[in-house]
């Protein structure tokens, strides 16, 4: 198709088409908007309304399966563990994503994850644990009441946003499955599904699939560590890691692994995807730390979304992403420039 034809199809004035890259970016935006717009706009649960989350009518909601909806609607705000920073507009949270299984561009997940199947979903619990098994997500969630928590999310790429998650403490899940005394670490694994995830088919990828992440047991048991199943009062969108993801707010975003199918307890430190890929750049701990720069850029500040060229909205990065009071004790006596 010629440039002119595409331009006409999208109805963009020619004055705005200044270069191939601007045109490409625009086309991506349009495609993202289109794929989102075709989703039905369901009435969102009363919780979203009560919490005052603003979801413009032309943006999709992700209500999730019927069994999950009721749970989401009965979530309760945890004010004590929520920050008062301004929320990222919903649009930014669902269209600016890192989910490399669906592509490496920030707009790829919203474009390519919309048909991702997240129900039914199984989670395997394995390793050093008294009750291993393959469980339906519904059974995993059954005993847990959901909380609404507003957390900062700080990506290692030096941007950040503030998101209201719906989830429950990982500690509660861990206690239920009764890890043995040998369980010193927890490893999480994302689904491996080449049919649904285009980047897992690519032979040029940087990551050795499936994506894996891990925490030390005391980090996993910290009250801030959340298993999320929703955000902005609704189920998680697929691009944000539906149906089950980890959220560890004091660590760089890559620790917060998406679309989890396995939780494994081990005696030794597990492998983690970005550490395998570039061990000099990404450590196991990955605590947000303005004093330890990434080898290729500073970590002293961050671009808080929404951010644009004219108004970049740069803010100081805080040690442990502002959660030092709750987590600094976990690393007492450790040299954090060595254990980055
Ligand atoms: N499976 C998987 N999980 C992942 C990623 C990924 O590429 N694959 N990206 C991580 C990174 S780098 C970030 S910053 C967060 C982004 O979460 P969000 O898209 O919900 O903002 O997800 C993390 N979890
Ligand atoms: Mo990230």
PDB file of C-alpha atoms in Angstrom, residues 93 101 112 118 141 150-151 154 171 200 241 246 248 272 276 283:
ATOM      1  CA  UNK A  93      -1.197   1.673  32.266  1.00  0.00           C
ATOM      2  CA  UNK A 101       6.579 -12.418  24.979  1.00  0.00           C
ATOM      3  CA  UNK A 112      -0.896  -8.482  20.307  1.00  0.00           C
ATOM      4  CA  UNK A 118      -6.340 -16.570  30.542  1.00  0.00           C
ATOM      5  CA  UNK A 141      -7.615 -17.690  44.903  1.00  0.00           C
ATOM      6  CA  UNK A 150      -1.785   1.747  45.121  1.00  0.00           C
ATOM      7  CA  UNK A 151       1.905   1.084  44.427  1.00  0.00           C
ATOM      8  CA  UNK A 154       9.714   1.714  38.785  1.00  0.00           C
ATOM      9  CA  UNK A 171       2.827 -14.586  52.123  1.00  0.00           C
ATOM     10  CA  UNK A 200       8.630 -16.957  21.924  1.00  0.00           C
ATOM     11  CA  UNK A 241       0.060 -10.079  33.023  1.00  0.00           C
ATOM     12  CA  UNK A 246       3.681 -10.751  40.961  1.00  0.00           C
ATOM     13  CA  UNK A 248       7.200  -6.306  44.209  1.00  0.00           C
ATOM     14  CA  UNK A 272      16.148 -15.166  36.742  1.00  0.00           C
ATOM     15  CA  UNK A 276      20.835 -14.792  32.653  1.00  0.00           C
ATOM     16  CA  UNK A 283      21.232  -8.727  39.416  1.00  0.00           C
TER      17      UNK A 283
END
